């Protein structure tokens, strides 16, 4: 049969709980999840991980292509999430579980699934979408662009910071202690890019982490208020930091005091941070190893609504974006921005002021502050006049995104 004949026999529809086993089988095949991966994640067998995914299928918008025998051939899942974008909380569609069995890979099934998923996101008011890219060029062609980085670092025991005077103390607690959740919630509500984690989001955060690698060191200030934590484990004389979060510099110093107190037990500290901000400058001995790699990508699902809610830093003379979107046709065309005397923005579809021509990918990375307007103009990702370019630099907050979740 040719491609058209095969597609005619297929149906696109929601993936339901009765398809849970097929959902996980397709995930395991596409992402090559082995039995050892499941065991290392703290699960006894495949049935346990399948059961753990039930809440995902209940809460997420999962779509798939099925054959005449109701066999799942291709799928995409969109998690309901919330993220902080420069101080405003947006509903976000977290895309995951994207996969197609190779024998059906040339039929354009995923293109249709992505288009339908974006349409559903728009209807639910999810004006932005995040995803972890297994293939950056592919997702760029679908309208996503890089929005955050993952940085790793390695520090010798002799390079650990000296003890700093802090009025508080550190306690070792369970990873899901209420004070840990409290600190993260406060951090997320003041940090651009961060996930405002629901119970489902926390479950996904820990999905592939072994139970023995889930200790939290929590810093309390002199008023017994939790203001920072570090998820860590120690193995083979290495102190591993999964994530360190702090609300102020006192908490940061207190947590590093705790880590440095392990000096006699370890040879190295290895860790991760999720912001394009090298930590070497913070150490007396800055000659440490740091690596940086793109982490998550973002996509604006609905330009008009996203811009209407975006917290621009100030008002400027009216201008209009001219957007090209390869998938979401409702984003193509003109979007003008005007401000009233109270600096409230209004977005319309008529052309007002000077044009700013760019694609949907560039708009996302610019408004997420991963790359600045001037740089994007220099590399020919954005076209406008010099005055409007300066206006863009003024109105877009200059704070890089922090995103440490994985789904």
Short mmCIF file of N, CA, C and O in Angstrom, two decimals, residues 173-177 180-181 202 206 211 214-216 231:
data_model
loop_
_atom_site.label_atom_id
_atom_site.label_comp_id
_atom_site.label_asym_id
_atom_site.label_seq_id
_atom_site.Cartn_x
_atom_site.Cartn_y
_atom_site.Cartn_z
N UNK A 173 16.54 16.66 55.64
CA UNK A 173 15.13 16.28 55.68
C UNK A 173 14.78 15.41 54.47
O UNK A 173 15.57 15.26 53.54
N UNK A 174 13.57 14.87 54.49
CA UNK A 174 13.07 14.11 53.34
C UNK A 174 12.87 15.05 52.17
O UNK A 174 12.58 16.25 52.35
N UNK A 175 12.99 14.52 50.96
CA UNK A 175 12.89 15.34 49.76
C UNK A 175 11.52 16.00 49.61
O UNK A 175 11.39 17.02 48.96
N UNK A 176 10.48 15.39 50.22
CA UNK A 176 9.14 15.93 50.09
C UNK A 176 8.64 16.60 51.37
O UNK A 176 7.43 16.78 51.56
N UNK A 177 9.56 17.00 52.23
CA UNK A 177 9.18 17.69 53.46
C UNK A 177 8.44 18.99 53.11
O UNK A 177 8.78 19.66 52.13
N UNK A 180 10.55 21.95 52.23
CA UNK A 180 11.17 21.92 50.90
C UNK A 180 10.19 22.47 49.87
O UNK A 180 10.54 23.32 49.03
N UNK A 181 8.96 22.00 49.92
CA UNK A 181 7.93 22.47 48.99
C UNK A 181 7.70 23.97 49.16
O UNK A 181 7.56 24.71 48.17
N UNK A 202 5.87 17.45 40.58
CA UNK A 202 6.86 16.90 41.51
C UNK A 202 7.10 15.41 41.24
O UNK A 202 8.24 14.93 41.28
N UNK A 206 10.85 13.61 40.03
CA UNK A 206 11.57 12.52 40.67
C UNK A 206 11.41 11.19 39.94
O UNK A 206 11.86 10.15 40.42
N UNK A 211 15.30 6.10 45.07
CA UNK A 211 14.87 6.54 46.40
C UNK A 211 16.05 6.96 47.28
O UNK A 211 15.95 7.86 48.09
N UNK A 214 17.62 10.97 47.30
CA UNK A 214 16.61 12.01 47.45
C UNK A 214 16.69 12.72 48.80
O UNK A 214 15.68 12.95 49.45
N UNK A 215 17.87 13.07 49.26
CA UNK A 215 18.02 13.78 50.52
C UNK A 215 18.01 15.28 50.28
O UNK A 215 18.59 15.77 49.31
N UNK A 216 17.34 16.01 51.16
CA UNK A 216 17.31 17.47 51.07
C UNK A 216 18.03 18.08 52.26
O UNK A 216 17.74 17.72 53.41
N UNK A 231 19.19 19.33 46.99
CA UNK A 231 18.98 17.90 46.82
C UNK A 231 20.33 17.27 46.50
O UNK A 231 21.01 17.70 45.56
#
